[in-house]
CSV table of C-alpha atoms and ligand atoms in Angstrom, one decimal:
chain,number,residue,atom,x,y,z
A,1,MET,CA,-13.5,-5.2,-23.2
A,2,LYS,CA,-12.9,-1.7,-22.4
A,3,TYR,CA,-11.6,0.3,-19.6
A,4,ILE,CA,-12.4,3.7,-18.6
A,5,SER,CA,-11.2,6.6,-16.3
A,6,THR,CA,-13.2,7.4,-13.2
A,7,ARG,CA,-12.8,11.0,-13.7
A,8,GLY,CA,-14.1,10.8,-17.3
A,9,ASN,CA,-11.4,12.8,-19.2
A,10,ALA,CA,-8.7,10.1,-20.4
A,11,PRO,CA,-8.8,7.4,-23.3
A,12,ASP,CA,-10.5,4.0,-23.1
A,13,LEU,CA,-7.9,1.8,-22.9
A,14,SER,CA,-7.6,-2.8,-22.8
A,15,PHE,CA,-6.8,-4.3,-20.1
A,16,ALA,CA,-3.4,-4.8,-21.1
A,17,GLU,CA,-2.9,-1.2,-21.4
A,18,ALA,CA,-4.6,-0.4,-18.7
A,19,MET,CA,-2.6,-2.6,-16.7
A,20,LEU,CA,0.5,-1.2,-18.2
A,21,THR,CA,-0.4,2.6,-17.5
A,22,GLY,CA,-1.9,2.4,-14.1
A,23,LEU,CA,-3.3,5.9,-13.2
A,24,ALA,CA,-5.2,7.1,-15.9
A,25,ARG,CA,-4.1,10.6,-17.6
A,26,ASP,CA,-7.1,12.6,-16.2
A,27,GLY,CA,-5.5,11.6,-12.6
A,28,GLY,CA,-8.0,9.0,-12.8
A,29,LEU,CA,-8.3,5.6,-12.3
A,30,TYR,CA,-9.1,2.6,-15.0
A,31,VAL,CA,-12.6,0.5,-14.3
A,32,PRO,CA,-14.3,-1.7,-16.6
A,33,ALA,CA,-16.9,-0.1,-19.0
A,34,GLU,CA,-19.0,-3.2,-17.4
A,35,ILE,CA,-18.7,-5.9,-15.2
A,36,PRO,CA,-19.0,-9.0,-16.1
A,37,ARG,CA,-21.6,-11.4,-14.5
A,38,MET,CA,-21.3,-14.9,-13.8
A,39,SER,CA,-24.4,-17.5,-13.5
A,40,ALA,CA,-25.0,-19.0,-10.0
A,41,ALA,CA,-24.3,-22.4,-11.8
A,42,GLU,CA,-20.8,-20.7,-13.6
A,43,ILE,CA,-20.2,-19.7,-9.7
A,44,ALA,CA,-20.9,-23.4,-8.2
A,45,ALA,CA,-18.6,-24.9,-10.9
A,46,LEU,CA,-15.9,-23.5,-9.2
A,47,ALA,CA,-16.5,-25.8,-6.1
A,48,GLY,CA,-13.4,-28.0,-6.4
A,49,LEU,CA,-11.5,-26.8,-8.7
A,50,SER,CA,-7.7,-25.9,-8.2
A,51,TYR,CA,-6.9,-22.1,-7.9
A,52,GLU,CA,-5.3,-21.2,-10.8
A,53,GLU,CA,-8.1,-22.6,-12.8
A,54,ALA,CA,-10.5,-21.2,-10.7
A,55,ALA,CA,-8.5,-17.6,-11.3
A,56,PHE,CA,-8.8,-18.7,-15.1
A,57,ARG,CA,-12.6,-18.6,-14.7
A,58,VAL,CA,-13.0,-15.8,-12.4
A,59,MET,CA,-10.6,-13.1,-14.3
A,60,ARG,CA,-11.1,-14.3,-18.1
A,61,PRO,CA,-14.2,-11.9,-19.0
A,62,PHE,CA,-11.8,-9.0,-18.1
A,63,ILE,CA,-9.0,-9.8,-20.1
A,64,GLY,CA,-10.4,-9.5,-23.4
A,65,ASP,CA,-8.0,-10.2,-26.2
A,66,SER,CA,-5.1,-9.3,-24.5
A,67,PHE,CA,-3.9,-12.7,-23.6
A,68,THR,CA,-5.4,-15.9,-25.5
A,69,ASP,CA,-6.1,-18.8,-23.3
A,70,ASP,CA,-3.4,-20.9,-23.4
A,71,GLU,CA,-0.8,-17.5,-22.6
A,72,PHE,CA,-3.5,-16.7,-19.5
A,73,ARG,CA,-3.2,-20.3,-18.3
A,74,GLY,CA,0.9,-20.3,-18.4
A,75,ILE,CA,0.8,-16.9,-16.7
A,76,LEU,CA,-1.6,-17.9,-13.9
A,77,SER,CA,0.6,-21.2,-13.3
A,78,ARG,CA,3.6,-19.4,-13.2
A,79,THR,CA,2.2,-16.7,-10.9
A,80,TYR,CA,1.3,-19.2,-8.2
A,81,ALA,CA,4.1,-21.6,-8.2
A,82,GLY,CA,5.9,-20.1,-5.6
A,83,PHE,CA,3.3,-20.0,-2.9
A,84,ARG,CA,3.9,-22.5,-0.1
A,85,HIS,CA,0.2,-23.7,0.4
A,86,ALA,CA,-1.2,-26.0,-2.4
A,87,ALA,CA,-4.4,-24.3,-1.7
A,88,ARG,CA,-3.2,-21.0,-2.5
A,89,ALA,CA,-5.6,-19.2,-0.3
A,90,PRO,CA,-6.8,-21.7,2.7
A,91,LEU,CA,-9.4,-21.1,5.4
A,92,VAL,CA,-9.2,-22.0,8.7
A,93,GLN,CA,-12.0,-21.8,11.5
A,94,LEU,CA,-12.1,-19.3,14.5
A,95,GLY,CA,-15.5,-20.2,15.9
A,96,PRO,CA,-18.9,-21.3,15.2
A,97,ASN,CA,-19.5,-18.8,12.1
A,98,HIS,CA,-16.0,-17.2,11.8
A,99,PHE,CA,-13.7,-18.2,9.5
A,100,LEU,CA,-10.0,-17.0,8.1
A,101,LEU,CA,-8.9,-16.5,4.6
A,102,GLU,CA,-4.9,-17.0,4.9
A,103,LEU,CA,-3.3,-14.8,2.0
A,104,PHE,CA,-0.1,-15.3,3.5
A,105,HIS,CA,1.5,-18.3,1.8
A,106,GLY,CA,3.0,-16.0,-1.1
A,107,PRO,CA,6.8,-15.5,-1.4
A,108,THR,CA,6.8,-12.2,0.5
A,109,LEU,CA,4.1,-13.4,3.7
A,110,ALA,CA,1.3,-10.7,2.6
A,111,PHE,CA,-1.4,-11.2,0.6
A,112,LYS,CA,-0.4,-8.2,-2.1
A,113,ASP,CA,2.1,-11.3,-3.4
A,114,PHE,CA,-1.7,-12.7,-5.1
A,115,ALA,CA,-1.9,-9.6,-7.7
A,116,MET,CA,1.9,-8.7,-7.9
A,117,GLN,CA,2.9,-12.0,-8.6
A,118,LEU,CA,0.3,-11.7,-11.8
A,119,ILE,CA,0.9,-8.7,-12.9
A,120,GLY,CA,5.2,-9.6,-13.0
A,121,GLN,CA,4.4,-12.2,-15.4
A,122,MET,CA,1.6,-10.5,-17.0
A,123,PHE,CA,4.3,-7.3,-17.5
A,124,GLU,CA,7.3,-9.8,-18.6
A,125,HIS,CA,4.6,-11.2,-21.2
A,126,GLU,CA,3.1,-8.0,-22.8
A,127,LEU,CA,6.6,-6.2,-22.8
A,128,GLU,CA,8.7,-8.8,-24.6
A,129,LYS,CA,5.1,-9.1,-27.0
A,130,ARG,CA,5.8,-5.8,-27.8
A,131,GLY,CA,9.5,-5.1,-27.2
A,132,GLU,CA,9.2,-2.1,-24.7
A,133,ARG,CA,11.3,-1.6,-21.4
A,134,VAL,CA,9.5,0.5,-18.6
A,135,THR,CA,10.3,2.1,-15.2
A,136,ILE,CA,8.5,0.8,-12.7
A,137,VAL,CA,7.9,3.4,-9.3
A,138,GLY,CA,5.7,2.0,-6.3
A,139,ALA,CA,4.8,3.5,-3.3
A,140,THR,CA,4.8,1.6,-0.6
A,141,SER,CA,3.6,1.2,3.2
A,142,GLY,CA,5.5,-1.9,3.9
A,143,ASP,CA,3.9,-4.7,1.9
A,144,THR,CA,3.6,-3.7,-1.7
A,145,GLY,CA,7.0,-2.2,-2.1
A,146,SER,CA,8.4,-6.2,-0.9
A,147,ALA,CA,5.8,-7.6,-3.1
A,148,ALA,CA,6.5,-5.5,-6.2
A,149,ILE,CA,10.5,-6.4,-5.9
A,150,GLU,CA,9.9,-10.3,-5.5
A,151,ALA,CA,7.7,-9.7,-8.5
A,152,PHE,CA,9.9,-7.9,-10.5
A,153,ARG,CA,13.4,-8.6,-9.5
A,154,GLY,CA,15.9,-10.2,-12.3
A,155,LEU,CA,13.5,-9.0,-15.3
A,156,ASP,CA,14.8,-8.0,-18.2
A,157,ASN,CA,12.5,-5.4,-19.5
A,158,VAL,CA,11.5,-3.3,-16.0
A,159,ASP,CA,13.3,-1.3,-13.7
A,160,VAL,CA,11.6,-0.8,-10.4
A,161,PHE,CA,11.7,1.4,-7.9
A,162,ILE,CA,10.3,1.5,-4.6
A,163,LEU,CA,9.6,4.3,-2.4
A,164,PHE,CA,9.2,3.5,1.5
A,165,PRO,CA,8.7,6.0,4.3
A,166,GLU,CA,12.1,6.0,6.3
A,167,GLY,CA,11.8,4.3,9.8
A,168,ARG,CA,8.1,3.4,9.3
A,169,VAL,CA,8.3,0.1,8.3
A,170,SER,CA,8.8,-3.3,9.7
A,171,ASP,CA,12.7,-4.4,9.9
A,172,ILE,CA,11.8,-7.6,8.3
A,173,GLN,CA,9.4,-5.6,5.3
A,174,ARG,CA,12.8,-3.3,4.8
A,175,LYS,CA,15.0,-6.2,4.9
A,176,GLN,CA,12.5,-7.8,2.0
A,177,MET,CA,13.1,-4.6,-0.2
A,178,THR,CA,16.7,-3.8,0.6
A,179,THR,CA,18.0,-7.4,0.5
A,180,PRO,CA,17.7,-8.2,-2.7
A,181,GLU,CA,20.6,-8.1,-5.1
A,182,ASP,CA,19.3,-8.0,-8.7
A,183,ALA,CA,20.8,-4.5,-10.7
A,184,ASN,CA,17.0,-3.3,-11.0
A,185,VAL,CA,16.2,-3.3,-8.4
A,186,HIS,CA,16.2,0.2,-6.5
A,187,ALA,CA,14.7,0.6,-2.7
A,188,LEU,CA,14.4,4.2,-1.2
A,189,ALA,CA,13.8,5.4,1.9
A,190,LEU,CA,12.1,8.7,1.4
A,191,GLU,CA,12.0,11.2,4.4
A,192,GLY,CA,8.2,11.6,5.0
A,193,ASP,CA,5.0,9.1,5.9
A,194,PHE,CA,3.4,6.8,3.3
A,195,ASP,CA,1.2,9.8,2.1
A,196,ASP,CA,4.0,11.9,1.3
A,197,CYS,CA,5.4,8.8,-1.1
A,198,GLN,CA,1.9,8.1,-2.7
A,199,ALA,CA,1.6,12.2,-3.4
A,200,ARG,CA,5.4,12.0,-4.9
A,201,LEU,CA,4.5,9.1,-6.9
A,202,LYS,CA,1.0,10.9,-8.6
A,203,ASP,CA,3.4,13.9,-8.9
A,204,MET,CA,5.7,11.7,-11.2
A,205,PHE,CA,2.6,10.3,-13.1
A,206,ASN,CA,1.3,13.6,-13.5
A,207,ASP,CA,4.4,15.3,-15.0
A,208,PHE,CA,3.8,13.6,-18.8
A,209,ALA,CA,7.6,15.2,-19.9
A,210,PHE,CA,8.9,12.7,-17.3
A,211,ARG,CA,6.4,10.0,-17.5
A,212,ASP,CA,6.8,9.4,-21.2
A,213,GLY,CA,10.7,9.8,-21.3
A,214,VAL,CA,11.0,6.9,-18.7
A,215,ARG,CA,8.1,5.0,-19.8
A,216,LEU,CA,6.6,5.1,-16.2
A,217,ALA,CA,4.2,2.2,-15.3
A,218,GLY,CA,2.4,1.7,-12.0
A,219,VAL,CA,2.0,-1.4,-9.9
A,220,ASN,CA,0.6,0.3,-7.3
A,221,SER,CA,-2.9,-0.5,-5.7
A,222,ILE,CA,-4.7,1.4,-7.9
A,223,ASN,CA,-3.7,-0.8,-11.0
A,224,TRP,CA,-6.8,-2.6,-12.0
A,225,ALA,CA,-5.2,-5.8,-12.7
A,226,ARG,CA,-4.0,-5.7,-9.4
A,227,VAL,CA,-7.7,-5.1,-7.8
A,228,LEU,CA,-8.7,-8.3,-10.2
A,229,ALA,CA,-6.3,-10.3,-9.2
A,230,GLN,CA,-8.0,-9.9,-5.7
A,231,VAL,CA,-11.4,-10.9,-6.6
A,232,VAL,CA,-10.1,-14.3,-7.2
A,233,TYR,CA,-10.3,-15.3,-3.9
A,234,TYR,CA,-13.5,-13.7,-2.5
A,235,PHE,CA,-14.9,-16.3,-5.1
A,236,THR,CA,-13.0,-19.6,-3.8
A,237,SER,CA,-13.7,-19.1,-0.1
A,238,ALA,CA,-17.4,-18.0,-0.6
A,239,VAL,CA,-18.1,-21.1,-2.8
A,240,SER,CA,-16.0,-23.6,0.1
A,241,LEU,CA,-18.7,-22.0,2.3
A,242,GLY,CA,-21.7,-23.2,0.0
A,243,ALA,CA,-22.1,-20.0,-1.9
A,244,PRO,CA,-23.6,-19.5,-4.4
A,245,HIS,CA,-26.4,-21.6,-2.7
A,246,ARG,CA,-25.5,-19.8,1.0
A,247,GLU,CA,-24.8,-16.2,1.5
A,248,VAL,CA,-21.2,-15.4,3.1
A,249,SER,CA,-20.1,-11.9,4.4
A,250,PHE,CA,-16.2,-10.4,4.4
A,251,ALA,CA,-14.3,-8.6,6.9
A,252,VAL,CA,-11.4,-6.4,5.4
A,253,PRO,CA,-8.7,-4.9,7.2
A,254,THR,CA,-8.4,-1.8,5.0
A,255,GLY,CA,-6.0,0.8,4.2
A,256,ASN,CA,-5.8,1.9,0.5
A,257,PHE,CA,-9.4,0.1,-0.1
A,258,GLY,CA,-8.1,-2.3,-2.9
A,259,ASP,CA,-8.6,-5.9,-1.2
A,260,ILE,CA,-12.4,-4.4,0.0
A,261,PHE,CA,-13.0,-3.6,-3.1
A,262,ALA,CA,-12.5,-6.4,-5.2
A,263,GLY,CA,-14.8,-8.3,-2.7
A,264,TYR,CA,-17.2,-5.5,-4.4
A,265,ILE,CA,-16.5,-6.3,-7.6
A,266,ALA,CA,-17.4,-10.0,-6.8
A,267,LYS,CA,-20.4,-9.0,-5.2
A,268,ARG,CA,-21.0,-7.2,-8.4
A,269,MET,CA,-20.6,-10.1,-10.7
A,270,GLY,CA,-22.9,-12.2,-9.0
A,271,LEU,CA,-21.3,-13.5,-5.7
A,272,PRO,CA,-24.0,-13.5,-2.9
A,273,ILE,CA,-22.1,-11.4,-0.4
A,274,ASN,CA,-24.2,-10.0,2.3
A,275,ARG,CA,-21.8,-7.5,4.5
A,276,LEU,CA,-18.4,-6.1,3.3
A,277,VAL,CA,-17.0,-5.0,6.8
A,278,ILE,CA,-14.2,-2.5,6.3
A,279,ALA,CA,-12.0,-2.6,9.2
A,280,THR,CA,-9.7,0.3,9.8
A,281,ASN,CA,-6.7,1.2,12.7
A,282,ARG,CA,-6.9,4.3,14.3
A,283,ASN,CA,-6.0,5.9,11.0
A,284,ASP,CA,-9.9,5.6,10.1
A,285,ILE,CA,-10.7,8.3,7.6
A,286,LEU,CA,-12.9,5.4,5.6
A,287,HIS,CA,-14.8,4.6,8.9
A,288,ARG,CA,-15.6,8.5,9.8
A,289,ALA,CA,-16.7,8.7,5.6
A,290,MET,CA,-18.7,5.7,6.2
A,291,GLU,CA,-20.3,6.9,9.5
A,292,THR,CA,-20.8,11.0,8.6
A,293,GLY,CA,-20.6,11.3,4.8
A,294,ALA,CA,-17.6,13.8,5.5
A,295,TYR,CA,-14.2,12.6,3.5
A,296,THR,CA,-11.7,14.4,5.8
A,297,LYS,CA,-7.7,14.1,6.0
A,298,GLU,CA,-6.1,14.3,9.0
A,299,GLY,CA,-2.6,13.4,9.9
A,300,VAL,CA,-1.4,9.7,9.6
A,301,THR,CA,-0.7,8.0,13.2
A,302,PRO,CA,2.1,5.2,12.9
A,303,THR,CA,0.2,2.5,14.4
A,304,ILE,CA,1.2,-1.8,14.9
A,305,SER,CA,-0.9,-2.4,11.6
A,306,PRO,CA,1.4,-0.2,10.0
A,307,SER,CA,0.5,-1.2,6.1
A,308,MET,CA,-2.7,0.3,7.1
A,309,ASP,CA,-1.5,3.9,8.1
A,310,ILE,CA,-2.9,5.6,5.3
A,311,GLN,CA,-5.3,8.7,5.2
A,312,VAL,CA,-6.3,9.0,1.5
A,313,SER,CA,-7.4,5.9,0.2
A,314,SER,CA,-6.8,5.6,-3.7
A,315,ASN,CA,-9.3,3.0,-4.4
A,316,PHE,CA,-12.1,4.5,-2.6
A,317,GLU,CA,-12.3,6.5,-6.1
A,318,ARG,CA,-13.7,3.5,-7.4
A,319,ALA,CA,-16.1,3.1,-5.3
A,320,LEU,CA,-17.2,6.7,-5.2
A,321,PHE,CA,-17.6,6.6,-9.0
A,322,ASP,CA,-19.9,3.9,-9.0
A,323,ALA,CA,-22.1,5.2,-6.3
A,324,TYR,CA,-22.3,8.7,-8.2
A,325,GLY,CA,-24.0,6.6,-10.8
A,326,ARG,CA,-20.5,6.8,-12.7
A,327,ASP,CA,-20.1,10.5,-13.3
A,328,GLY,CA,-16.9,11.0,-13.6
A,329,ASN,CA,-16.9,14.9,-13.5
A,330,ALA,CA,-19.1,14.5,-9.9
A,331,VAL,CA,-15.7,12.1,-8.9
A,332,ALA,CA,-13.3,15.0,-10.5
A,333,GLN,CA,-14.7,17.6,-8.4
A,334,LEU,CA,-14.7,16.0,-5.0
A,335,MET,CA,-11.0,15.2,-6.1
A,336,GLU,CA,-10.4,18.5,-6.4
A,337,GLU,CA,-12.0,19.3,-3.3
A,338,LEU,CA,-9.6,17.2,-1.6
A,339,LYS,CA,-6.6,19.2,-2.1
A,340,SER,CA,-7.9,21.2,0.6
A,341,GLY,CA,-8.8,18.9,2.8
A,342,ALA,CA,-12.2,17.3,2.8
A,343,PHE,CA,-15.4,16.3,0.8
A,344,THR,CA,-18.8,15.8,1.6
A,345,ILE,CA,-20.3,12.4,-0.5
A,346,SER,CA,-23.8,13.4,-1.4
A,347,GLN,CA,-26.9,12.1,0.4
A,348,GLY,CA,-27.6,9.4,-2.7
A,349,ALA,CA,-24.2,8.1,-2.7
A,350,MET,CA,-23.6,7.7,0.8
A,351,GLN,CA,-27.0,5.5,0.4
A,352,ALA,CA,-25.4,3.5,-2.5
A,353,LEU,CA,-22.4,2.6,-0.2
A,354,ARG,CA,-24.1,1.6,2.7
A,355,GLU,CA,-26.0,-0.8,0.2
A,356,ASP,CA,-22.8,-2.5,0.0
A,357,PHE,CA,-20.2,-1.4,3.1
A,358,THR,CA,-20.6,-1.5,6.3
A,359,SER,CA,-17.5,-0.2,8.5
A,360,GLY,CA,-15.6,-0.3,12.2
A,361,ARG,CA,-12.1,0.7,13.8
A,362,ALA,CA,-9.8,-0.7,16.3
A,363,SER,CA,-7.8,0.4,18.4
A,364,GLU,CA,-4.2,-0.6,19.1
A,365,GLU,CA,-5.2,-2.1,22.7
A,366,GLU,CA,-8.3,-3.6,21.2
A,367,THR,CA,-5.7,-5.1,18.4
A,368,LEU,CA,-3.0,-6.7,20.8
A,369,ALA,CA,-6.6,-7.4,23.0
A,370,THR,CA,-7.6,-9.8,19.6
A,371,ILE,CA,-3.9,-11.3,18.7
A,372,ARG,CA,-4.2,-12.9,22.3
A,373,ALA,CA,-7.8,-13.8,22.1
A,374,THR,CA,-7.8,-15.7,19.1
A,375,HIS,CA,-4.2,-17.5,20.5
A,376,ASP,CA,-6.0,-18.5,23.3
A,377,SER,CA,-9.2,-19.5,21.9
A,378,THR,CA,-7.4,-21.2,18.4
A,379,GLY,CA,-4.3,-21.3,18.9
A,380,GLU,CA,-4.2,-19.5,15.2
A,381,VAL,CA,-1.4,-16.3,15.5
A,382,LEU,CA,-2.8,-13.5,13.8
A,383,CYS,CA,-0.7,-11.0,12.0
A,384,PRO,CA,-1.8,-6.9,14.1
A,385,HIS,CA,-3.9,-6.1,10.8
A,386,SER,CA,-5.8,-9.2,10.9
A,387,ALA,CA,-6.5,-8.7,14.2
A,388,VAL,CA,-8.0,-5.3,12.8
A,389,GLY,CA,-9.9,-7.1,11.0
A,390,VAL,CA,-10.9,-10.0,13.0
A,391,LYS,CA,-11.8,-7.4,15.8
A,392,VAL,CA,-14.1,-5.3,13.9
A,393,ALA,CA,-15.6,-8.4,12.5
A,394,GLY,CA,-16.5,-9.8,15.5
A,395,ASP,CA,-18.9,-6.8,16.0
A,396,TYR,CA,-20.6,-8.1,12.5
A,397,LEU,CA,-21.2,-12.0,13.4
A,398,ASP,CA,-24.8,-14.0,12.6
A,399,GLU,CA,-26.0,-16.2,11.0
A,400,THR,CA,-24.1,-15.9,7.4
A,401,PRO,CA,-20.6,-17.0,7.3
A,402,MET,CA,-18.1,-14.4,8.0
A,403,ILE,CA,-14.8,-14.7,6.5
A,404,THR,CA,-12.1,-12.6,7.6
A,405,LEU,CA,-9.4,-11.5,5.0
A,406,ALA,CA,-6.3,-12.2,6.6
A,407,THR,CA,-3.8,-10.5,5.2
A,408,ALA,CA,0.0,-10.8,6.5
A,409,HIS,CA,2.4,-13.8,8.2
A,410,PRO,CA,2.7,-12.7,11.9
A,411,ALA,CA,6.1,-13.3,11.8
A,412,LYS,CA,6.1,-9.9,9.5
A,413,PHE,CA,5.7,-8.2,12.8
A,414,PRO,CA,7.1,-9.7,15.6
A,415,ASP,CA,7.3,-6.8,17.9
A,416,ALA,CA,3.4,-6.5,18.0
A,417,VAL,CA,3.1,-10.6,18.3
A,418,GLU,CA,5.4,-10.9,21.3
A,419,THR,CA,3.5,-8.2,22.9
A,420,ALA,CA,0.4,-9.7,22.7
A,421,ILE,CA,1.4,-13.7,23.2
A,422,GLY,CA,4.9,-12.9,24.9
A,423,ALA,CA,6.6,-15.3,22.0
A,424,ARG,CA,7.9,-14.6,18.9
A,425,PRO,CA,6.6,-16.0,15.6
A,426,ASP,CA,9.3,-17.7,13.4
A,427,LEU,CA,9.6,-16.8,9.7
A,428,PRO,CA,9.8,-19.7,7.4
A,429,ALA,CA,12.8,-21.5,6.9
A,430,HIS,CA,13.7,-19.9,3.6
A,431,MET,CA,13.5,-16.1,4.9
A,432,ARG,CA,15.7,-17.1,8.6
A,433,ASP,CA,18.5,-15.4,6.6
A,434,MET,CA,17.8,-12.6,5.1
A,435,MET,CA,18.0,-10.6,8.7
A,436,ALA,CA,21.6,-11.2,8.2
A,437,ARG,CA,22.3,-10.2,4.8
A,438,PRO,CA,23.8,-6.7,3.7
A,439,GLU,CA,21.3,-4.0,3.0
A,440,ARG,CA,21.3,-1.7,-0.2
A,441,VAL,CA,19.1,1.4,0.2
A,442,SER,CA,19.0,5.1,-0.9
A,443,ARG,CA,18.1,7.5,1.3
A,444,VAL,CA,16.0,10.7,-0.4
A,445,PRO,CA,14.3,13.8,0.1
A,446,ASN,CA,10.5,14.3,0.1
A,447,ASP,CA,11.2,16.2,-2.8
A,448,LEU,CA,9.8,16.0,-6.3
A,449,ALA,CA,12.8,16.9,-8.7
A,450,ALA,CA,15.4,15.0,-6.4
A,451,LEU,CA,14.0,11.8,-6.7
A,452,GLN,CA,13.3,12.6,-10.9
A,453,THR,CA,16.9,13.0,-11.7
A,454,LEU,CA,17.8,10.1,-9.3
A,455,ILE,CA,15.6,7.9,-11.4
A,456,LYS,CA,16.7,9.0,-14.4
A,457,ASP,CA,20.6,8.5,-13.7
A,458,ARG,CA,20.0,4.8,-12.4
A,459,ILE,CA,18.5,3.9,-15.6
A,460,ALA,CA,20.9,5.9,-17.9
A,461,GLN,CA,23.2,3.6,-16.0
A,462,ASN,CA,21.5,0.4,-16.4
B,1,LIG,C1,-1.8,-3.5,1.8
B,1,LIG,C2,-2.3,-4.2,3.3
B,1,LIG,C3,-3.7,-3.9,3.5
B,1,LIG,C4,-4.4,-3.2,3.4
B,1,LIG,O1,-4.9,-3.2,1.7
B,1,LIG,P1,-5.5,-2.2,1.4
B,1,LIG,O2,-5.5,-3.2,-0.3
B,1,LIG,O3,-4.3,-1.1,1.0
B,1,LIG,O4,-6.8,-2.1,1.7
B,1,LIG,C5,-3.9,-4.8,5.1
B,1,LIG,N1,-2.8,-5.4,5.6
B,1,LIG,C6,-1.6,-5.5,4.7
B,1,LIG,C7,-0.8,-6.6,5.8
B,1,LIG,C8,-1.7,-5.1,4.2
B,1,LIG,O5,-0.2,-5.1,3.7
């Protein structure tokens, strides 16, 4: 299985190479040269399997010869061992034809654990085999950072640096990043917003001398291995509601388009998905793009669903690549135009996107009202991101079962939840002492050279 860049101008890589690299050298994102198909019989056979075995069968064709079957099974059993629910991704019912896929039972209480725990195990395995050491730098709007730190802390072959926007993550998210004591963990509070963090990260990857000098590796949501890990729960949840014999729809709270893109991959693999609903908060570039065809950057507005406070949605490039008939030059040109703030999606590409995706947006008031109404009618306490999904899903309910992805545990966002229902959700018992632990964090300017110096100094100390 070969991986190619969405901008058509970087070397083809194997699965393991694409995973270790993250961003392609032409600035593009890696995608599989072709999408493997699963037959209806193979999909039906996932029913009743453990999450780990279903994960093995769904992901195996994408891995090629990067891992043997035994190695990959071992990696998967370690990956999900730390989850606190035996089903890993349980489904609960919200209404007659509306289901919630709880993706927050991993170690940091957000869906990002599904992918990050996996790539932590895969990195360790691969780096040990190669006798190499890498520097992981990630940018986070809150949940990626803690998930990455939890996945890589204490590993021998990895230093992990996480950039987060100072003052724009919740207290719990910050504590999760700043309280681990491992020497290979470095939490960096950047003076800027998430898009600044993401932009500086891209700058580091595009500085090849720095990139090669520190052996930079990326684990942001553009990493193909992360997208792949997320494909699995689309299959397990759909199969438990009757796929492949029955279609399902999904509503996905969306920021960087990684999670919903995984749903699109599941559909391309053969899972019968009717609608894939993009649910955004007020930072609605994707919803506007779907409505008008114009992808136009605006400033980021802080919201009560901070992990979706994003304007430039990195993984959307992968969807554009397919919508433009896999024309890397066309994608490269759009991304060049975006540097000045906007591009217009061609009519043909819009038609292709609309065949797979629909979209909606939830305001802050609607998000709070949804937390309240869902609690009243079912007892389920939603986090504000999941509530954005449930709100937008509500506009698309029909005879096809709708599965909304619940992306974080409500206790990660206690202020918003308290505003909505008047009570603060409890952290799980194993995390309750975290708020009292001492923090370790460095404040950094929104400046590439300063960041690079800090990273080089820290690596030299380790
Ligand atoms: C990251 C995140 C999202 C957005 O996921 P994308 O893959 O970036 O679209 C939504 N909700 C929560 C809680 C998150 O952490």
